[in-house]
């Protein structure tokens, strides 16, 4: 069962940055796949979750609440019960799945039935100010297997909830890089955003490419992403490659987060035809080496 739950939760965590979609797994669909909440204590939060049975058979689903966090290697990981802190245990005890105002731990779906399950979260006045991340998992059995099977597969789907309790503090920092010289063709970049805050942040980063006159000729929209507290996110060249091809000339590029410029935000690129990049690079290396030799010789002569 533990391996099954890990597989289900892993599938849920993968969709951490997918807001406008319906998460689907064999047998069930859930909406929304991610829920973001910012709250001030004390309060009671009620979160509606829509779950639909996609099969033509009756399905019984067990409801599980599983906390997760950002691991040391910048990967999401489950928090095992033995690692629960008093704050996590207190928080989990405050979560109650309800249906028709009744607390539930499981529910039954008729064929093709859609239900609205409410998640009630009680946040008292003395609640610790921090972020809480958890998945709400609906687990069913695969009815396509024989009833006598001892290895009946557990399947399910989950929604991820990002809850911030208290006022946000801290800031975002970013990095942005590209080669100064490049050949004609698509422009490629790498970038990253680090969340120094105590709470998660939702960002909409983009790269603007401008011509010599300062006009924006292309925008690379990276899309909405959620960056958990004290963590970072990176964007490689697969996500940051221009659609257009660029030819000889200088270009100015800017990396923007939520519409505002950030540190290391500007890069200048000189696009050169053919093998000119190699020639320019060789010339620069030659003159750099020549400069070092001249300065070394002048220093030696001054010592005499």
CSV table of C-alpha atoms in Angstrom, one decimal:
chain,number,residue,atom,x,y,z
A,1,UNK,CA,0.0,0.0,0.0
A,2,UNK,CA,2.9,2.4,0.8
A,3,UNK,CA,4.3,2.0,-2.7
A,4,UNK,CA,0.9,2.6,-4.2
A,5,UNK,CA,0.4,5.8,-2.2
A,6,UNK,CA,3.8,7.1,-3.2
A,7,UNK,CA,3.0,6.6,-6.9
A,8,UNK,CA,-0.3,8.4,-6.5
A,9,UNK,CA,1.2,11.3,-4.6
A,10,UNK,CA,4.1,11.6,-7.1
A,11,UNK,CA,1.5,12.0,-9.8
A,12,UNK,CA,-0.2,14.7,-7.8
A,13,UNK,CA,2.9,16.6,-7.1
A,14,UNK,CA,4.0,16.7,-10.7
A,15,UNK,CA,1.1,19.0,-11.5
A,16,UNK,CA,2.2,21.6,-8.9
A,17,UNK,CA,2.4,24.3,-11.7
A,18,UNK,CA,-0.8,23.4,-13.6
A,19,UNK,CA,-3.6,25.6,-12.5
A,20,UNK,CA,-6.1,25.8,-15.4
A,21,UNK,CA,-6.6,22.1,-16.0
A,22,UNK,CA,-8.5,19.0,-14.8
A,23,UNK,CA,-6.3,16.3,-13.3
A,24,UNK,CA,-7.3,12.8,-14.5
A,25,UNK,CA,-6.3,9.3,-13.6
A,26,UNK,CA,-7.8,6.0,-14.6
A,27,UNK,CA,-11.3,6.1,-13.0
A,28,UNK,CA,-11.4,9.6,-11.5
A,29,UNK,CA,-11.0,13.2,-12.5
A,30,UNK,CA,-10.5,16.1,-10.1
A,31,UNK,CA,-10.7,19.9,-10.3
A,32,UNK,CA,-8.9,22.1,-9.5
A,33,UNK,CA,-5.6,20.2,-9.5
A,34,UNK,CA,-4.0,22.9,-7.3
A,35,UNK,CA,-5.5,25.2,-4.8
A,36,UNK,CA,-3.7,28.3,-3.4
A,37,UNK,CA,-4.8,29.9,-0.1
A,38,UNK,CA,-3.5,32.9,1.8
A,39,UNK,CA,-5.1,33.3,5.3
A,40,UNK,CA,-4.8,35.2,8.5
A,41,UNK,CA,-5.5,33.4,11.8
A,42,UNK,CA,-8.1,32.9,13.3
A,43,UNK,CA,-10.3,31.7,10.5
A,44,UNK,CA,-12.2,28.7,9.0
A,45,UNK,CA,-11.5,27.9,5.4
A,46,UNK,CA,-13.9,25.9,3.2
A,47,UNK,CA,-12.4,24.6,0.0
A,48,UNK,CA,-14.7,23.0,-2.7
A,49,UNK,CA,-13.2,20.1,-4.7
A,50,UNK,CA,-15.0,18.6,-7.6
A,51,UNK,CA,-14.4,14.9,-8.2
A,52,UNK,CA,-15.9,12.8,-11.0
A,53,UNK,CA,-16.2,9.1,-11.6
A,54,UNK,CA,-15.2,8.5,-15.2
A,55,UNK,CA,-16.2,4.9,-15.2
A,56,UNK,CA,-19.5,3.1,-15.8
A,57,UNK,CA,-19.2,1.3,-12.5
A,58,UNK,CA,-19.7,2.3,-8.8
A,59,UNK,CA,-16.5,3.5,-7.2
A,60,UNK,CA,-15.7,3.7,-3.5
A,61,UNK,CA,-12.9,6.2,-2.8
A,62,UNK,CA,-10.8,6.6,0.4
A,63,UNK,CA,-9.8,10.1,1.2
A,64,UNK,CA,-6.2,10.7,2.4
A,65,UNK,CA,-4.4,13.8,3.5
A,66,UNK,CA,-0.7,13.7,2.9
A,67,UNK,CA,1.7,16.6,3.6
A,68,UNK,CA,4.7,17.3,1.4
A,69,UNK,CA,7.7,19.7,1.4
A,70,UNK,CA,10.6,20.8,-0.8
A,71,UNK,CA,13.5,18.5,-0.3
A,72,UNK,CA,17.2,19.4,-0.1
A,73,UNK,CA,17.7,18.6,-3.8
A,74,UNK,CA,14.9,21.0,-4.8
A,75,UNK,CA,12.5,18.1,-5.3
A,76,UNK,CA,9.1,17.7,-3.7
A,77,UNK,CA,9.0,14.9,-1.2
A,78,UNK,CA,6.4,13.4,1.2
A,79,UNK,CA,6.6,14.0,4.9
A,80,UNK,CA,6.5,10.6,6.5
A,81,UNK,CA,4.5,10.3,9.7
A,82,UNK,CA,7.6,9.6,11.8
A,83,UNK,CA,8.9,13.0,10.7
A,84,UNK,CA,5.8,15.0,11.6
A,85,UNK,CA,6.6,18.0,13.7
A,86,UNK,CA,4.1,19.2,16.4
A,87,UNK,CA,3.0,22.0,14.0
A,88,UNK,CA,2.4,19.5,11.1
A,89,UNK,CA,0.4,17.1,13.4
A,90,UNK,CA,-1.7,20.0,14.7
A,91,UNK,CA,-2.3,21.2,11.2
A,92,UNK,CA,-3.4,17.8,9.9
A,93,UNK,CA,-5.9,17.4,12.8
A,94,UNK,CA,-7.5,20.7,11.7
A,95,UNK,CA,-8.4,19.4,8.2
A,96,UNK,CA,-11.8,17.7,7.7
A,97,UNK,CA,-13.2,16.4,4.4
A,98,UNK,CA,-17.0,16.9,4.4
A,99,UNK,CA,-19.9,15.9,2.3
A,100,UNK,CA,-23.4,17.4,3.0
A,101,UNK,CA,-21.9,19.0,6.1
A,102,UNK,CA,-20.9,15.6,7.4
A,103,UNK,CA,-17.3,14.6,8.2
A,104,UNK,CA,-16.1,11.7,5.9
A,105,UNK,CA,-13.1,9.6,5.3
A,106,UNK,CA,-14.4,7.9,2.2
A,107,UNK,CA,-17.2,8.4,-0.3
A,108,UNK,CA,-19.1,6.3,-3.0
A,109,UNK,CA,-19.5,7.5,-6.6
A,110,UNK,CA,-22.2,6.2,-8.9
A,111,UNK,CA,-21.3,5.6,-12.5
A,112,UNK,CA,-20.3,8.9,-14.2
A,113,UNK,CA,-21.3,10.8,-11.0
A,114,UNK,CA,-19.6,14.1,-10.1
A,115,UNK,CA,-19.5,15.3,-6.5
A,116,UNK,CA,-18.4,18.4,-4.7
A,117,UNK,CA,-16.4,17.5,-1.6
A,118,UNK,CA,-15.7,20.3,0.8
A,119,UNK,CA,-12.5,20.6,2.7
A,120,UNK,CA,-12.8,22.4,6.1
A,121,UNK,CA,-9.6,23.8,7.6
A,122,UNK,CA,-9.8,25.4,11.1
A,123,UNK,CA,-7.0,27.9,11.8
A,124,UNK,CA,-7.0,29.0,15.5
A,125,UNK,CA,-5.5,32.3,16.7
A,126,UNK,CA,-2.3,30.6,18.0
A,127,UNK,CA,-1.6,28.9,14.7
A,128,UNK,CA,2.1,29.0,13.7
A,129,UNK,CA,2.7,31.5,10.9
A,130,UNK,CA,4.2,29.5,8.1
A,131,UNK,CA,3.3,27.6,4.9
A,132,UNK,CA,1.5,24.3,4.9
A,133,UNK,CA,1.6,22.1,1.8
A,134,UNK,CA,-0.5,18.9,1.4
A,135,UNK,CA,-2.3,16.7,-1.1
A,136,UNK,CA,-5.9,15.5,-0.8
A,137,UNK,CA,-5.9,12.0,-2.4
A,138,UNK,CA,-8.9,10.0,-3.6
A,139,UNK,CA,-7.9,6.3,-3.8
A,140,UNK,CA,-10.0,3.6,-5.4
A,141,UNK,CA,-9.4,-0.1,-6.4
A,142,UNK,CA,-9.0,-1.1,-10.0
A,143,UNK,CA,-12.3,-3.0,-10.6
A,144,UNK,CA,-10.9,-4.4,-13.9
A,145,UNK,CA,-8.9,-7.0,-11.9
A,146,UNK,CA,-10.5,-10.2,-10.6
A,147,UNK,CA,-11.9,-10.0,-7.1
A,148,UNK,CA,-9.7,-12.8,-6.0
A,149,UNK,CA,-6.5,-11.0,-7.0
A,150,UNK,CA,-4.1,-10.5,-4.1
A,151,UNK,CA,-2.3,-7.7,-6.0
A,152,UNK,CA,-5.3,-5.5,-6.6
A,153,UNK,CA,-4.0,-2.2,-7.9
A,154,UNK,CA,-4.9,1.0,-6.0
A,155,UNK,CA,-5.5,4.0,-8.2
A,156,UNK,CA,-6.3,7.5,-7.4
A,157,UNK,CA,-5.9,11.2,-8.1
A,158,UNK,CA,-5.1,14.2,-5.9
A,159,UNK,CA,-5.2,17.9,-5.6
A,160,UNK,CA,-2.4,19.9,-4.1
A,161,UNK,CA,-3.1,22.7,-1.6
A,162,UNK,CA,-0.7,25.5,-0.9
A,163,UNK,CA,-1.7,27.3,2.3
A,164,UNK,CA,0.1,30.4,3.6
A,165,UNK,CA,-0.8,31.5,7.2
A,166,UNK,CA,0.3,35.0,8.2
A,167,UNK,CA,1.7,38.0,6.4
A,168,UNK,CA,4.2,37.4,3.6
A,169,UNK,CA,7.8,38.5,4.1
A,170,UNK,CA,11.0,38.3,2.1
A,171,UNK,CA,11.6,38.8,-1.6
A,172,UNK,CA,12.4,37.2,-4.9
A,173,UNK,CA,15.8,37.1,-6.7
A,174,UNK,CA,16.5,36.0,-10.2
A,175,UNK,CA,19.3,35.0,-12.5
A,176,UNK,CA,19.5,35.3,-16.3
A,177,UNK,CA,22.2,34.4,-18.8
A,178,UNK,CA,22.9,34.0,-22.5
A,179,UNK,CA,26.0,34.0,-24.7
A,180,UNK,CA,27.1,37.5,-25.8
A,181,UNK,CA,28.1,36.2,-29.3
A,182,UNK,CA,25.8,33.7,-31.1
A,183,UNK,CA,25.2,32.5,-34.6
A,184,UNK,CA,22.2,33.4,-36.7
A,185,UNK,CA,19.1,31.4,-35.6
A,186,UNK,CA,17.0,31.0,-32.5
A,187,UNK,CA,18.2,32.7,-29.3
A,188,UNK,CA,18.6,30.6,-26.2
A,189,UNK,CA,18.7,31.5,-22.5
A,190,UNK,CA,18.8,30.1,-19.0
A,191,UNK,CA,17.1,31.7,-16.0
A,192,UNK,CA,16.1,31.0,-12.5
A,193,UNK,CA,14.0,32.5,-9.6
A,194,UNK,CA,14.7,32.1,-5.9
A,195,UNK,CA,12.0,32.7,-3.4
A,196,UNK,CA,13.6,34.1,-0.2
A,197,UNK,CA,10.2,34.6,1.4
A,198,UNK,CA,8.6,32.5,4.2
A,199,UNK,CA,5.6,31.9,1.9
A,200,UNK,CA,5.1,30.5,-1.6
A,201,UNK,CA,5.0,32.9,-4.5
A,202,UNK,CA,3.2,32.7,-7.8
A,203,UNK,CA,5.2,34.0,-10.7
A,204,UNK,CA,4.6,34.7,-14.4
A,205,UNK,CA,8.1,35.1,-15.8
A,206,UNK,CA,8.9,36.1,-19.4
A,207,UNK,CA,11.8,37.1,-21.6
A,208,UNK,CA,11.5,40.2,-23.9
A,209,UNK,CA,13.7,40.5,-26.9
A,210,UNK,CA,14.2,44.0,-28.3
A,211,UNK,CA,15.9,45.3,-31.4
A,212,UNK,CA,18.4,48.1,-31.7
A,213,UNK,CA,15.6,50.7,-31.6
A,214,UNK,CA,14.3,49.4,-28.3
A,215,UNK,CA,11.1,47.9,-29.8
A,216,UNK,CA,10.0,44.5,-28.4
A,217,UNK,CA,10.0,42.1,-31.3
A,218,UNK,CA,9.3,38.9,-29.4
A,219,UNK,CA,8.2,37.8,-25.9
A,220,UNK,CA,8.9,34.3,-24.6
A,221,UNK,CA,6.1,33.6,-22.1
A,222,UNK,CA,7.2,30.9,-19.6
A,223,UNK,CA,3.7,30.6,-18.0
A,224,UNK,CA,2.6,30.6,-14.4
A,225,UNK,CA,4.7,28.8,-11.8
A,226,UNK,CA,4.5,28.4,-8.1
A,227,UNK,CA,7.7,28.7,-6.1
A,228,UNK,CA,7.5,27.3,-2.6
A,229,UNK,CA,9.0,29.1,0.4
A,230,UNK,CA,12.8,29.2,0.6
A,231,UNK,CA,13.1,27.3,-2.7
A,232,UNK,CA,14.0,28.1,-6.3
A,233,UNK,CA,13.0,27.2,-9.8
A,234,UNK,CA,15.2,27.0,-13.0
A,235,UNK,CA,14.3,27.4,-16.6
A,236,UNK,CA,16.7,25.8,-19.2
A,237,UNK,CA,17.1,26.4,-22.9
A,238,UNK,CA,14.3,24.0,-23.7
A,239,UNK,CA,11.8,26.5,-22.2
A,240,UNK,CA,13.7,29.6,-23.1
A,241,UNK,CA,14.3,29.4,-26.8
A,242,UNK,CA,12.9,32.0,-29.2
A,243,UNK,CA,10.3,31.0,-31.8
A,244,UNK,CA,11.8,33.4,-34.3
A,245,UNK,CA,15.2,33.2,-36.0
A,246,UNK,CA,17.5,36.2,-35.6
A,247,UNK,CA,20.1,37.6,-38.0
A,248,UNK,CA,23.0,39.9,-37.9
A,249,UNK,CA,22.8,42.7,-35.3
A,250,UNK,CA,22.7,43.6,-31.6
A,251,UNK,CA,19.7,42.7,-29.4
A,252,UNK,CA,18.7,43.5,-25.9
A,253,UNK,CA,16.9,40.9,-23.8
A,254,UNK,CA,15.2,41.3,-20.5
A,255,UNK,CA,14.0,38.7,-17.9
A,256,UNK,CA,10.9,39.9,-16.1
A,257,UNK,CA,9.0,38.4,-13.2
A,258,UNK,CA,5.4,39.4,-12.6
A,259,UNK,CA,5.9,42.3,-15.0
A,260,UNK,CA,8.8,43.9,-13.1
A,261,UNK,CA,12.5,43.9,-13.8
A,262,UNK,CA,14.7,41.9,-11.4
A,263,UNK,CA,18.4,41.5,-10.7
A,264,UNK,CA,20.6,40.2,-13.5
A,265,UNK,CA,17.7,41.1,-15.7
A,266,UNK,CA,19.4,42.4,-18.9
A,267,UNK,CA,21.6,40.6,-21.4
A,268,UNK,CA,22.9,41.9,-24.7
A,269,UNK,CA,23.4,39.6,-27.6
A,270,UNK,CA,25.3,40.1,-30.8
A,271,UNK,CA,24.2,37.8,-33.6
A,272,UNK,CA,26.9,37.2,-36.2
A,273,UNK,CA,26.6,35.4,-39.5
A,274,UNK,CA,28.1,32.0,-40.2
A,275,UNK,CA,31.3,31.2,-38.4
A,276,UNK,CA,31.9,34.8,-37.3
A,277,UNK,CA,31.3,33.8,-33.7
A,278,UNK,CA,34.4,31.6,-33.7
A,279,UNK,CA,36.5,34.2,-35.4
A,280,UNK,CA,35.4,37.0,-32.9
A,281,UNK,CA,36.0,34.6,-30.0
A,282,UNK,CA,39.5,33.8,-31.3
A,283,UNK,CA,40.3,37.5,-31.7
A,284,UNK,CA,39.1,38.3,-28.2
A,285,UNK,CA,41.2,35.4,-26.8
A,286,UNK,CA,44.2,36.6,-28.8
A,287,UNK,CA,44.0,40.2,-27.6
A,288,UNK,CA,43.3,39.1,-24.0
A,289,UNK,CA,46.4,37.0,-24.0
A,290,UNK,CA,48.5,39.7,-25.7
A,291,UNK,CA,47.3,42.2,-23.1
A,292,UNK,CA,48.4,39.9,-20.2
A,293,UNK,CA,51.8,39.4,-21.8
A,294,UNK,CA,52.3,43.1,-22.3
A,295,UNK,CA,51.4,44.0,-18.7
A,296,UNK,CA,53.6,41.2,-17.4
A,297,UNK,CA,56.6,42.5,-19.5
A,298,UNK,CA,56.0,46.1,-18.3
A,299,UNK,CA,55.9,45.0,-14.7
A,300,UNK,CA,59.1,43.1,-15.2
A,301,UNK,CA,60.8,46.2,-16.7
A,302,UNK,CA,59.6,48.4,-13.9
A,303,UNK,CA,61.2,46.0,-11.4
A,304,UNK,CA,64.5,46.5,-13.1
